[in-house]
Short mmCIF file of C-alpha atoms and ligand atoms in Angstrom, two decimals:
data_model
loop_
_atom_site.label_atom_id
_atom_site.label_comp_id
_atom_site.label_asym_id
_atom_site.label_seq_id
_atom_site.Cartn_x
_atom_site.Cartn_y
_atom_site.Cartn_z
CA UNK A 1013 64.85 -72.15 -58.97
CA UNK A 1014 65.16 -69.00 -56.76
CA UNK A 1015 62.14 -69.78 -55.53
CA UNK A 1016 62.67 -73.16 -54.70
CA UNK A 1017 66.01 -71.93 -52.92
CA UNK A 1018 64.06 -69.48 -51.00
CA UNK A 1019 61.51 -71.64 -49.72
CA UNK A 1020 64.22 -74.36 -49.21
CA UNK A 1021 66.38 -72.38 -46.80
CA UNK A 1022 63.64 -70.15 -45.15
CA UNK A 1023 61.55 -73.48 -44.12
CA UNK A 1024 65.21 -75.68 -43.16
CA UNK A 1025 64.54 -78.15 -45.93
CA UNK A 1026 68.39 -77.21 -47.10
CA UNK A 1027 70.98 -75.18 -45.55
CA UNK A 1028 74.40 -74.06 -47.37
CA UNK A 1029 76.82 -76.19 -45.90
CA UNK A 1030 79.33 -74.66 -43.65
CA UNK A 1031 78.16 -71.37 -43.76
CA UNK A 1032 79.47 -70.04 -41.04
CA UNK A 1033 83.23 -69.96 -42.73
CA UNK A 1034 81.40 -68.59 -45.76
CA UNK A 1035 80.61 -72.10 -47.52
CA UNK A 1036 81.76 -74.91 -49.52
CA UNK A 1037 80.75 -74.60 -52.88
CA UNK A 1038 77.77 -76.74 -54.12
CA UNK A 1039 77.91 -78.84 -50.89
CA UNK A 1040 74.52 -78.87 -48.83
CA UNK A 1041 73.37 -80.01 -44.99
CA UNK A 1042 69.66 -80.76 -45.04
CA UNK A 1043 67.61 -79.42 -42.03
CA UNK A 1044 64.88 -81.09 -40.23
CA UNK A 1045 62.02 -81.14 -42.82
CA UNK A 1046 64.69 -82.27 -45.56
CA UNK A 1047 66.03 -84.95 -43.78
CA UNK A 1048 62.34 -86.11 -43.64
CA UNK A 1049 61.18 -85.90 -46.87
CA UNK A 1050 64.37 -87.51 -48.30
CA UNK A 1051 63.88 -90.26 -46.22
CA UNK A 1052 60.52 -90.35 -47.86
CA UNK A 1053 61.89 -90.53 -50.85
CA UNK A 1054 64.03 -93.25 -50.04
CA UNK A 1055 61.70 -95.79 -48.26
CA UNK A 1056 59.07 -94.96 -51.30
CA UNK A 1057 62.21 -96.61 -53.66
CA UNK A 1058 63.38 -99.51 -51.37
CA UNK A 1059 59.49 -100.59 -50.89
CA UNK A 1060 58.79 -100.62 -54.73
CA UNK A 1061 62.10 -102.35 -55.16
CA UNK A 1062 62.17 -104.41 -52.45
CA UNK A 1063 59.09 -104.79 -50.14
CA UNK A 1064 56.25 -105.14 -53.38
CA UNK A 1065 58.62 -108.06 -55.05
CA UNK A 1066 60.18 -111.26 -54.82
CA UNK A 1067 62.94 -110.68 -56.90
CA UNK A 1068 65.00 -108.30 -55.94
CA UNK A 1069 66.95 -108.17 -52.10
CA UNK A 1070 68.71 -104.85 -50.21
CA UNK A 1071 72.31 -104.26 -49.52
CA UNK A 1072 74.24 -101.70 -47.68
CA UNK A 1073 78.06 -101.98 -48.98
CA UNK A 1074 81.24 -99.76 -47.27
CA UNK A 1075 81.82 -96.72 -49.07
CA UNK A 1076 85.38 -97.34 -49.46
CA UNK A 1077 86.37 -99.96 -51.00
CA UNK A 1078 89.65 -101.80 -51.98
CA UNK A 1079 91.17 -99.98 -55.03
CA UNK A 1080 91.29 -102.36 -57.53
CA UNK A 1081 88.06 -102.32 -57.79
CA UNK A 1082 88.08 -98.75 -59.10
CA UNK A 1083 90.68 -99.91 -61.60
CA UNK A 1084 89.04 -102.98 -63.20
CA UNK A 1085 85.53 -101.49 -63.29
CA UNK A 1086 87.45 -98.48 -65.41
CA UNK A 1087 87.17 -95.54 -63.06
CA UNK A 1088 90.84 -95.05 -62.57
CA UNK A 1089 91.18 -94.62 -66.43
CA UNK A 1090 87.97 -94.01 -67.65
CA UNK A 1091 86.07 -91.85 -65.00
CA UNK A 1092 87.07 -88.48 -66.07
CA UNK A 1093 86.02 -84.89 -67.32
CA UNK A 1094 87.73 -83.06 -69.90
CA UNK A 1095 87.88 -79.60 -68.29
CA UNK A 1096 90.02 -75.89 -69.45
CA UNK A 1097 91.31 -73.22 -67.79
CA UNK A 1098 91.18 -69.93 -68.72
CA UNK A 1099 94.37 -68.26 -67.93
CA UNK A 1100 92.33 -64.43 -67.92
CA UNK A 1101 89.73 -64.95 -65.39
CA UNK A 1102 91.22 -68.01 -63.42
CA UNK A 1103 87.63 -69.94 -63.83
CA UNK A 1104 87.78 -73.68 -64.80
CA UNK A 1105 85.38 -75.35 -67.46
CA UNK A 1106 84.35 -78.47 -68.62
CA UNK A 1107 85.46 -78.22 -72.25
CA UNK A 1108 82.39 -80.41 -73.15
CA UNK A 1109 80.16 -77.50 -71.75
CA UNK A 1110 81.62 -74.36 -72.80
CA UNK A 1111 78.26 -73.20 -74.67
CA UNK A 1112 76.22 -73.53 -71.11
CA UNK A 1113 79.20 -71.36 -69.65
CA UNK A 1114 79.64 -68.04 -68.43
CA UNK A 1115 83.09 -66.32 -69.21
CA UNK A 1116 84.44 -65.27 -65.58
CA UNK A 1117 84.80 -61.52 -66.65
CA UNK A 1118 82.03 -61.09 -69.19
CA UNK A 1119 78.62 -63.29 -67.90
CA UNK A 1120 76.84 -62.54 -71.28
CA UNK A 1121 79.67 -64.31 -73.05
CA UNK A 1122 80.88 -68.11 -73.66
CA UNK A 1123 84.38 -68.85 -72.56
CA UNK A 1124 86.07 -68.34 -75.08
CA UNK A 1125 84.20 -65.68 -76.85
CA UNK A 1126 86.40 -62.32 -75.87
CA UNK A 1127 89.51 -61.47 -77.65
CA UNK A 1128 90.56 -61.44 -73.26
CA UNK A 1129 90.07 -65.33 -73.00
CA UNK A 1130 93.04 -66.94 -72.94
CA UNK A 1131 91.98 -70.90 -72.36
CA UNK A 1132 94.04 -73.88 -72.09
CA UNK A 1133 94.27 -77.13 -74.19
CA UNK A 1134 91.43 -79.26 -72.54
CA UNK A 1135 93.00 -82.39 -69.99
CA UNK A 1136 91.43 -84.90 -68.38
CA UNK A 1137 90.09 -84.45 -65.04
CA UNK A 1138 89.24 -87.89 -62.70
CA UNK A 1139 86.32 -87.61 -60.78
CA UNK A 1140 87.14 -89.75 -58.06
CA UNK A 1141 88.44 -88.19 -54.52
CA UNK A 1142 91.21 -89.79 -53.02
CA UNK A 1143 92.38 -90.76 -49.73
CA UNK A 1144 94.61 -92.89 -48.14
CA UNK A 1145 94.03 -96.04 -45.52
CA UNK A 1146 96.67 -96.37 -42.48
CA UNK A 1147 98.33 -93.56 -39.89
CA UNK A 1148 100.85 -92.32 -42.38
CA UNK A 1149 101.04 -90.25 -45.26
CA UNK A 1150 103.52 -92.18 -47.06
CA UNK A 1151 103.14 -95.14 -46.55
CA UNK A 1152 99.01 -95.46 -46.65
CA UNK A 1153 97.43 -97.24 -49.43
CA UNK A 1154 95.86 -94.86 -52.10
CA UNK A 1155 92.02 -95.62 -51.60
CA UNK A 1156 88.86 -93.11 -53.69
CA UNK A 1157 85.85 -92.48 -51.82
CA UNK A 1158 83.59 -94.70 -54.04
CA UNK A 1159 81.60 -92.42 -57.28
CA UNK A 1160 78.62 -94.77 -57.80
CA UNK A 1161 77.65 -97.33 -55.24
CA UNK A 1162 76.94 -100.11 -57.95
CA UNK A 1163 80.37 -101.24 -57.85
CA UNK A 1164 79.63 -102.43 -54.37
CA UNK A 1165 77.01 -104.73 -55.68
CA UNK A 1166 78.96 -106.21 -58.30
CA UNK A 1167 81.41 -107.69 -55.84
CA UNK A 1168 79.14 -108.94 -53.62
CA UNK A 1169 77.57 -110.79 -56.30
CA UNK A 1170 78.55 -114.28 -55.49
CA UNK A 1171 77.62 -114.24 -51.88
CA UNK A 1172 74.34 -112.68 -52.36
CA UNK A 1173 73.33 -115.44 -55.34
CA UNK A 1174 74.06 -117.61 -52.89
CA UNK A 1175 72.70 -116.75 -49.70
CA UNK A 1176 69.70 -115.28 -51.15
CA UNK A 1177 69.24 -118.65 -53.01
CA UNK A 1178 68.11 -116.49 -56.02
CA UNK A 1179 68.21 -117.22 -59.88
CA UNK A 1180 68.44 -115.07 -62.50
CA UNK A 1181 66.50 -112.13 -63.26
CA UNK A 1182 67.00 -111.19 -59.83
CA UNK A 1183 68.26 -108.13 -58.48
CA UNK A 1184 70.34 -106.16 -55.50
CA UNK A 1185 69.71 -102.81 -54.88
CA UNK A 1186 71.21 -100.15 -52.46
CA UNK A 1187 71.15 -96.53 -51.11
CA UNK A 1188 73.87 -94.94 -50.20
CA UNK A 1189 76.45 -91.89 -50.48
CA UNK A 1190 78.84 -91.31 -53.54
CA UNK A 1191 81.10 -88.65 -54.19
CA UNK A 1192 82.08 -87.17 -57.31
CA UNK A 1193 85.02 -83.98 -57.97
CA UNK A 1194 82.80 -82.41 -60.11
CA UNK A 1195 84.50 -79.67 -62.25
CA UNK A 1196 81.35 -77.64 -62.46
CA UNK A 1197 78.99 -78.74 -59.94
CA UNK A 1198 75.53 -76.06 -59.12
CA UNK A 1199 71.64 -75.62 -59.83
CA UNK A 1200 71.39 -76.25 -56.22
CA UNK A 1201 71.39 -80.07 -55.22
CA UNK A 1202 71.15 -80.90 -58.75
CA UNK A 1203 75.12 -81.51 -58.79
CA UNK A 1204 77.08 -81.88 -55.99
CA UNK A 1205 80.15 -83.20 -54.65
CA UNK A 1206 78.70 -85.63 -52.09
CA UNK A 1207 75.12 -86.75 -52.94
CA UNK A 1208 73.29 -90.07 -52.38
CA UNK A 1209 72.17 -92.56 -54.64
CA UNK A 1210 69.57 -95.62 -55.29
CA UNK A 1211 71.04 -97.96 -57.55
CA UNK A 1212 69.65 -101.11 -58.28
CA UNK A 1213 71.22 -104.38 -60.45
CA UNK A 1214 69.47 -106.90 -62.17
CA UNK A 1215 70.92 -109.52 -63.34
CA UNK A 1216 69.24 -111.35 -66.10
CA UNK A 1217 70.30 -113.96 -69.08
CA UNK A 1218 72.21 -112.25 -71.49
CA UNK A 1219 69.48 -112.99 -74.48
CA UNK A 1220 66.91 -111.50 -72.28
CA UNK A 1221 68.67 -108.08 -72.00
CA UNK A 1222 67.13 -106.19 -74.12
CA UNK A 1223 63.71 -107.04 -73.25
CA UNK A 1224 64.84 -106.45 -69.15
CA UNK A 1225 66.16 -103.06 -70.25
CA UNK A 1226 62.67 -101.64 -71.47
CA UNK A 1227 61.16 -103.29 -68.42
CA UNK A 1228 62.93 -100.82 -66.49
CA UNK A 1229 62.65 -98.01 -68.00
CA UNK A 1230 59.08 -98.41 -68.04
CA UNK A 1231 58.98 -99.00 -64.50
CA UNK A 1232 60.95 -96.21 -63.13
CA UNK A 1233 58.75 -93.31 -64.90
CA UNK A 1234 55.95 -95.23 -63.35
CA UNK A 1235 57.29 -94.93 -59.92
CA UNK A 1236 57.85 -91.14 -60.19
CA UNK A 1237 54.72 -90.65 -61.65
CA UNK A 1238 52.95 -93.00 -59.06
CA UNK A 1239 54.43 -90.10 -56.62
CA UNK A 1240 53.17 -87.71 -57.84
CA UNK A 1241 55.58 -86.11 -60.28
CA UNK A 1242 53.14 -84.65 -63.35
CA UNK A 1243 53.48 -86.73 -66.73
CA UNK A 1244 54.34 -84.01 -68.90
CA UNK A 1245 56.76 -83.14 -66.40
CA UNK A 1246 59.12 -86.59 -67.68
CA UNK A 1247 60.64 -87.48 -70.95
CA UNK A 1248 62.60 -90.71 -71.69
CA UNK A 1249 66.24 -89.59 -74.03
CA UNK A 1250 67.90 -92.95 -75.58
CA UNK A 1251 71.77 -91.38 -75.16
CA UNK A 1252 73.31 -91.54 -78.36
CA UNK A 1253 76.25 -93.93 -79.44
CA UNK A 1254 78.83 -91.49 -78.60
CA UNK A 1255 77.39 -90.58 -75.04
CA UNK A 1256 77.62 -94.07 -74.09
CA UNK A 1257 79.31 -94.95 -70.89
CA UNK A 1258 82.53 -97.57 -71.59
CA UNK A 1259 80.23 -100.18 -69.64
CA UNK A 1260 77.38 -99.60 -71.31
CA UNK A 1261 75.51 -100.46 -74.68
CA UNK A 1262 72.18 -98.70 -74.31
CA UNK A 1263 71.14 -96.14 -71.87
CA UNK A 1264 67.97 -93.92 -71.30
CA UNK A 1265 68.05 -90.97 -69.00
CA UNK A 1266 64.44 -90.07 -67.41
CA UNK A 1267 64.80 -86.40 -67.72
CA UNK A 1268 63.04 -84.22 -65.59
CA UNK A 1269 61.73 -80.26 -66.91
CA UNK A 1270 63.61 -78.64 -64.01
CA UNK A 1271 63.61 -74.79 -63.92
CA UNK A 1272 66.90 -75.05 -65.51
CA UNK A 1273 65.80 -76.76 -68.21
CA UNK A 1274 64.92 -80.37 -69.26
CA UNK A 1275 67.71 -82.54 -67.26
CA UNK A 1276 69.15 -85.80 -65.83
CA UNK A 1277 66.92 -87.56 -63.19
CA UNK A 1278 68.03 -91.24 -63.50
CA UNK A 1279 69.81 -92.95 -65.95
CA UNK A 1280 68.84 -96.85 -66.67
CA UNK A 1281 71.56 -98.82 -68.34
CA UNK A 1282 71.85 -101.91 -70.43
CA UNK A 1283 75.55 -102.80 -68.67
CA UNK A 1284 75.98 -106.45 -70.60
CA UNK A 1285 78.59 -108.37 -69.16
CA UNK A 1286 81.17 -105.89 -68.41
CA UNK A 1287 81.12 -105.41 -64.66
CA UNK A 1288 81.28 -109.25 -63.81
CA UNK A 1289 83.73 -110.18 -66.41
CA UNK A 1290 86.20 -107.48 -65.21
CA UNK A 1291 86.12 -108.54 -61.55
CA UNK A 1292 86.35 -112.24 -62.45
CA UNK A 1293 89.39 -111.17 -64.41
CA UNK A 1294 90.87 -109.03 -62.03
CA UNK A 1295 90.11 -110.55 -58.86
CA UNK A 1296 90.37 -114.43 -59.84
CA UNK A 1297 86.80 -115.18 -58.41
CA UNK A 1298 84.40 -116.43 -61.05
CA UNK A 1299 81.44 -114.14 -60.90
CA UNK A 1300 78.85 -116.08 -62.84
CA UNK A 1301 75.68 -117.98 -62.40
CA UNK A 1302 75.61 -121.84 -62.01
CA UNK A 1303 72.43 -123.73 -61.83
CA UNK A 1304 72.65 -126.19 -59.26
CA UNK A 1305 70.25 -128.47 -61.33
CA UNK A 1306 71.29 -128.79 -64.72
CA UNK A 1307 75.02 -127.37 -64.15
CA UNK A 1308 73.99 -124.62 -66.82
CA UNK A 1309 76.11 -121.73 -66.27
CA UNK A 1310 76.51 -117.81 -67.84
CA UNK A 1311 78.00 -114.75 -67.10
CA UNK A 1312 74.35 -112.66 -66.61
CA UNK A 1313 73.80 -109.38 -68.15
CA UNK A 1314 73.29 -106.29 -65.79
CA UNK A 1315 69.97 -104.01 -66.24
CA UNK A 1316 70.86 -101.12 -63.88
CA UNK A 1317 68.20 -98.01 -63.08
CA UNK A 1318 70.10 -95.58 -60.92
CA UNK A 1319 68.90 -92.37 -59.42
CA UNK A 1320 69.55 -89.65 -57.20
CA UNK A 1321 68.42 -89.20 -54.41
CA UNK A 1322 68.44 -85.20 -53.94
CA UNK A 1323 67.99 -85.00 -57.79
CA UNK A 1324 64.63 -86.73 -57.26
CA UNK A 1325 63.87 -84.55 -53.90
CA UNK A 1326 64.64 -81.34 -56.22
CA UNK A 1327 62.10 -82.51 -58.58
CA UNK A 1328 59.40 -83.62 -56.03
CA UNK A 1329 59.95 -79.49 -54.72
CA UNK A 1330 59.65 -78.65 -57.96
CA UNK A 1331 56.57 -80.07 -59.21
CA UNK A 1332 54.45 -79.35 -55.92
CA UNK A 1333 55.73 -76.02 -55.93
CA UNK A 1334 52.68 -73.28 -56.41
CA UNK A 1335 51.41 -70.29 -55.21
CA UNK A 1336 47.96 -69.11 -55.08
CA UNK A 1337 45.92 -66.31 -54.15
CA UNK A 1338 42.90 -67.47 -51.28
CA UNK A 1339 40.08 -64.74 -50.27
CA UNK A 1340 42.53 -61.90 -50.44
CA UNK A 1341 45.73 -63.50 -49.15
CA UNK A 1342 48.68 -65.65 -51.18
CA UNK A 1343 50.13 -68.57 -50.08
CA UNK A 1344 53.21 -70.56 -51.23
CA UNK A 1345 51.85 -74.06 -51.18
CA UNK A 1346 54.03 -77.37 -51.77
CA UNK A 1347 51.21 -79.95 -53.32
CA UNK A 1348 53.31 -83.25 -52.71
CA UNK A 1349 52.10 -86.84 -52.38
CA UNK A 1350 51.18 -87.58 -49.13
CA UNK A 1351 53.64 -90.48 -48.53
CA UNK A 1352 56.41 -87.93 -49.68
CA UNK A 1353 55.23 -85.00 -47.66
CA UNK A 1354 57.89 -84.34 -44.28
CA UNK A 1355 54.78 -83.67 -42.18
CA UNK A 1356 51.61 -85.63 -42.61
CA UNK A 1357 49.11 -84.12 -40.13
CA UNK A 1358 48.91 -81.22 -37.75
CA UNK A 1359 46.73 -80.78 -34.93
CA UNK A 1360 45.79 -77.08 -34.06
CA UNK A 1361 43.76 -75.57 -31.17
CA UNK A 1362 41.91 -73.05 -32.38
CA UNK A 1363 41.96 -71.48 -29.28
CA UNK A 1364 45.59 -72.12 -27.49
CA UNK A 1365 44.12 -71.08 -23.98
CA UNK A 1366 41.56 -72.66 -23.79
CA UNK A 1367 42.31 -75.97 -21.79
CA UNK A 1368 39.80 -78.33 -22.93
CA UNK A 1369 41.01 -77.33 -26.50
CA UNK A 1370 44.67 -77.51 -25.63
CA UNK A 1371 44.16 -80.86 -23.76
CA UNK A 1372 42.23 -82.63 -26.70
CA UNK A 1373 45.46 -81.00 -29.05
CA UNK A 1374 47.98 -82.79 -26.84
CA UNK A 1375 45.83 -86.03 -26.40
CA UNK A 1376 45.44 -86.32 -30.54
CA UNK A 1377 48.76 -85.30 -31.04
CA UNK A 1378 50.29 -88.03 -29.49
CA UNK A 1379 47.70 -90.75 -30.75
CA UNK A 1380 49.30 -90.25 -34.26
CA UNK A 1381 52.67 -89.53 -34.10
CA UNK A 1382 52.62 -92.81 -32.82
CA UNK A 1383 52.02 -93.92 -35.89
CA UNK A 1384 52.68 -91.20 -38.62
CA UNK A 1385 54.43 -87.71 -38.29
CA UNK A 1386 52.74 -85.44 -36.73
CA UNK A 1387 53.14 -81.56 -35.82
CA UNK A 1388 50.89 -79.86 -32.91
CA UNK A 1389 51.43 -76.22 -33.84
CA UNK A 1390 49.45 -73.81 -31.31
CA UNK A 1391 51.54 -70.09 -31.87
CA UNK A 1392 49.63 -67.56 -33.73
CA UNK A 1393 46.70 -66.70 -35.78
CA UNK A 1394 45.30 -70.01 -36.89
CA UNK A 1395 45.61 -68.55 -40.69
CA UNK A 1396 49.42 -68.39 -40.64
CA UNK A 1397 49.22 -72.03 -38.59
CA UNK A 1398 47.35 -72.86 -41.54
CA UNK A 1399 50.26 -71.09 -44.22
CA UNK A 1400 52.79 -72.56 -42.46
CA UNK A 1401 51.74 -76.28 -42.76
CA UNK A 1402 51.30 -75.31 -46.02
CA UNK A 1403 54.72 -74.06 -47.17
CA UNK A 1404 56.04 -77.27 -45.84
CA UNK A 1405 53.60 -79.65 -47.70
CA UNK A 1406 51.71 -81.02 -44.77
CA UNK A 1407 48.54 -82.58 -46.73
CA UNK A 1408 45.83 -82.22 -43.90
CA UNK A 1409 45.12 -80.16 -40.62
CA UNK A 1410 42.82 -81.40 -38.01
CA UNK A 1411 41.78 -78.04 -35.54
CA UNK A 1412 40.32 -78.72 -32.40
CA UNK A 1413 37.22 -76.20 -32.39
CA UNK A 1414 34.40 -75.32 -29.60
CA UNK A 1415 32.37 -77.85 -31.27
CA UNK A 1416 34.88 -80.59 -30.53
CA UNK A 1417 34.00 -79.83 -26.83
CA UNK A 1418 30.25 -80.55 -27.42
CA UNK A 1419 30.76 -83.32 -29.64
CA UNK A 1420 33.70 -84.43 -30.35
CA UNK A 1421 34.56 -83.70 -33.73
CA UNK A 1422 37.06 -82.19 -35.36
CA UNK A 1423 37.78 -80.02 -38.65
CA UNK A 1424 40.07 -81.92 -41.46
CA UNK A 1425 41.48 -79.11 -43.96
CA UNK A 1426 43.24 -80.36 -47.23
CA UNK A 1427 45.72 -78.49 -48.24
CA UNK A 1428 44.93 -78.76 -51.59
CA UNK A 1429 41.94 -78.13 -52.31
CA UNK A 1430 41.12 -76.39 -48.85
CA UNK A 1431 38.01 -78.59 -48.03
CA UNK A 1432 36.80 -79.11 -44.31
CA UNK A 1433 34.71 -81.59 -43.28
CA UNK A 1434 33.92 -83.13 -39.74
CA UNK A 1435 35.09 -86.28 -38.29
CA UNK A 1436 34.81 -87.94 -34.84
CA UNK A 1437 37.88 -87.56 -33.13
CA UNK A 1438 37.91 -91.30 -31.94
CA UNK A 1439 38.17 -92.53 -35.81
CA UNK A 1440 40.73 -89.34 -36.68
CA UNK A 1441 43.54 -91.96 -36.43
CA UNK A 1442 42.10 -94.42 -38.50
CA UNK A 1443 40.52 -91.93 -41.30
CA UNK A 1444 44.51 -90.35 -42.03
CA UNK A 1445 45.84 -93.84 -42.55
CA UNK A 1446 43.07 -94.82 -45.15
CA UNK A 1447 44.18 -91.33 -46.79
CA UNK A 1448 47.45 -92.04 -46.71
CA UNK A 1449 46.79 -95.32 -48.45
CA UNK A 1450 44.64 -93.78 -51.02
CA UNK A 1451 46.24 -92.98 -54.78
CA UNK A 1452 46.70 -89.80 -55.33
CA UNK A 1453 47.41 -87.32 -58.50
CA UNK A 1454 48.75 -83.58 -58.65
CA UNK A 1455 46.10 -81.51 -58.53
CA UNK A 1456 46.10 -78.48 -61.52
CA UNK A 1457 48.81 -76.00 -60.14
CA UNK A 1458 46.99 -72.56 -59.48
CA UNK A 1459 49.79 -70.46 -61.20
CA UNK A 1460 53.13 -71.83 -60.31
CA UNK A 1461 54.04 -72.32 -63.93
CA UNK A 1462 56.74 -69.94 -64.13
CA UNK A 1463 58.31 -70.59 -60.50
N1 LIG B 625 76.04 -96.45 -61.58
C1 LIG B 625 75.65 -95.59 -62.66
C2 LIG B 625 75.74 -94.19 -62.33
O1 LIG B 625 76.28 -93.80 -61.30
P1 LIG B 625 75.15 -91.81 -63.22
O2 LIG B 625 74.22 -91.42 -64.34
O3 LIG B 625 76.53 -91.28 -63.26
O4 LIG B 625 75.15 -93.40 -63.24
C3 LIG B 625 73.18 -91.90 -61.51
O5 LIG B 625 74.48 -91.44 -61.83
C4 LIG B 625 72.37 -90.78 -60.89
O6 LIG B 625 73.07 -90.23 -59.78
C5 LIG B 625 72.14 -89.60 -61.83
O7 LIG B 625 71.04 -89.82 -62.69
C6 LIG B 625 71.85 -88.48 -60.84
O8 LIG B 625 70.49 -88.53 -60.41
C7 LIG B 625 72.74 -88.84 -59.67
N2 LIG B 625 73.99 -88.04 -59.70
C8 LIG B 625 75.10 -88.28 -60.41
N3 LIG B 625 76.03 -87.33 -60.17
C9 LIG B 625 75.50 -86.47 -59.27
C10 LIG B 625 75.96 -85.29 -58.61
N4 LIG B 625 77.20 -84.81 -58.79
N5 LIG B 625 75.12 -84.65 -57.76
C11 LIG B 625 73.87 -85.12 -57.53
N6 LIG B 625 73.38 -86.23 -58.11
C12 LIG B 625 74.18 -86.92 -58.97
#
């Protein structure tokens, strides 16, 4: 994970935030290259759940919402952490991970291990954060800054069966922000306080639940896997009866083998009935489907995968991560899947003075960032140009050589397996897009195994 840090912070993928007043504890701004590949990330998700089917449509609800919503989907009662404090060392715990704790005063010990520890009776903790709505203190509504986004969809339910003229199993699904007052958050962006998620709902007939479920989580280890994420790298865990959410009556987290150890990715939940009934009981509206034909109607069961955004960008870093030695020199290398990369291209002079070189740089450069991104890069020794793209994940370099004066041509490096070949520069264009298009698998790693 160090590693990962490192290369995170030294390349701007992800800054500490507010560092200059000495941080805020497990809360991250993402820099230029970060904002880029999580974007990736998300437009990968909302194109395999949205642009490659018919049944499922997008929403974008407000991240606070009106607060009995947080009360009838169980949040206000249910959401919560038990956590301890140990009197000793001041630290706080949650009392359902004390063995993956360090005591405050002795690191090589649990809480709770030295005859010092002095903890308190565990309470419960809610994880929503509170605000209020309105000018005054007082007098302003209590509102909670909302800790998934699926609760969002469930509301909306009625008007986008309607409007979307859509019939069970169909299915809504939306990005967006969350926030969660996590008692222990770290690893990194594995668990923050604010941190964005891509939830999606399907709503199906209640006797088809089951069958929708394993759909799904079929589905989502294909996606991550269709991007590049290594096999062995995923595991599906069934949670067990007592890990079960209150909504829920089957769930299967897609567990990733993070340097910390195998965790969380996405969960994918069987949610029955629950999340409909309790707003048509709480909020008087009937949330159910009605065929207009034969006047059939049900409450549908929900089938919800939900993931994390920067948990899934952690893993993508983590499984392209390597490091290899070339000729005589190393280089850090991030292998990622094209489409997931920040940077797709870059186009490098070989010789920066020269002006026919530089001129036929410029000229390519802006031919495709028009249509993909695109870095011209033309400080240093074209080696370290070369390292540089690498470190960030940028899948091929094109370098404008003498040769491309005579003929035209230009070099096309992969990053991966370090291959040039020529192409005209008048089909450059055309010949990344077909690559981008292409499938593509993790190559071997050359010896990142223990990053
Ligand atoms: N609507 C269901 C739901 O929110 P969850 O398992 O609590 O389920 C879904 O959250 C996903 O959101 C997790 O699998 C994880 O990827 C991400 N997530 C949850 N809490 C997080 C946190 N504090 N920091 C970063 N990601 C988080």
């Amino acid at each position: 994970m160090d590693k990962i840090v490192s290369l995170a912070r030294r390349r701007g993928f992800v800054f500490p935030s507010s560092e200059i007043y000495g941080g805020l504890g497990s809360s991250y701004d993402y820099g230029h290259y970060g904002v880029l590949l999580k974007e990736n990330v998300k437009a990968r998700w909302l194109e395999a759940m949205v642009q490659e089917r018919d049944d499922i449509v997008a929403l974008d609800s407000a991240i606070i919402l009106h607060p009995k919503i947080w009360e009838a989907s169980g949040h206000v009662s249910g959401f919560t952490d038990p956590l301890v404090d140990c009197r000793t060392c001041k630290k706080r715990f949650r009392a359902d991970h004390l063995g993956d704790e360090q005591c405050g005063r002795r690191p090589s010990k649990r809480p709770g291990e030295t005859t010092d520890c002095d903890l308190t009776e565990a309470r419960q903790f809610n994880l929503m954060f509170e605000t209020r709505v309105g000018p005054v203190e007082e007098t302003g509504q209590r509102v909670f800054l909302r800790p998934e986004t699926a609760q969002g969809i469930f509301v909306n339910f009625k008007n986008v069966a309607q409007l979307a003229r859509r019939k069970p199993p169909f299915g809504i699904a939306q990005i967006g922000k969350s926030f969660r007052n996590e008692i222990t958050p770290g690893n990194f962006i594995f668990r923050t306080l604010e941190f964005e998620q891509m939830e999606m709902e399907y709503f199906v007939p209640p006797a088809a639940a089951d069958e929708w479920y394993r759909y799904w989580v079929d589905e989502r280890v294909g996606w991550y896997v269709r991007y590049g994420i290594r096999p062995e790298s995923l595991r599906v865990r069934a949670h067990d009866p007592d890990e079960l959410s209150h909504y829920s009556s089957a769930t299967s987290d897609i567990e990733y083998l993070y340097p910390i150890g195998w965790s969380e990715l996405e969960g994918i939940a069987n949610r029955g009935t629950f999340d409909l009934t309790a707003h048509t009981e709480s909020s008087g509206t009937t949330l159910e489907w009605v065929d207009g034909g034969s006047g059939e109607r049900y409450v549908p069961a929900v089938i919800e995968p939900a993931a994390g955004v920067n948990r899934a960008m952690l893993a993508f870093l983590c499984d392209a991560y390597d490091e290899e030695t070339v000729g005589d020199r190393e280089r850090t290398v991030l292998r990622l899947h094209p489409e997931i990369a920040p940077v797709k291209v870059a186009v490098l002079p070989l010789v920066p003075r020269d002006a026919g070189m530089a001129e036929r740089a410029r000229a390519l450069h802006a031919e495709l960032r028009r249509v993909m991104v695109a870095e011209h890069d033309d400080g240093g020794q074209i080696g370290r140009r070369y390292r540089r793209q690498d470190e960030i994940g940028t899948p091929w370099a094109l370098t404008i050589d003498e040769q491309t004066l005579v003929d035209e041509t230009v070099t096309i490096r992969d990053r991966d397996s370090l291959a040039q070949e020529r192409i005209s520069i008048a089909r450059a264009r055309e010949h990344l897009i077909d690559r981008l298009a292409a499938p593509w698998t993790a190559p071997a790693r050359a010896g990142a195994a223990d990053a």
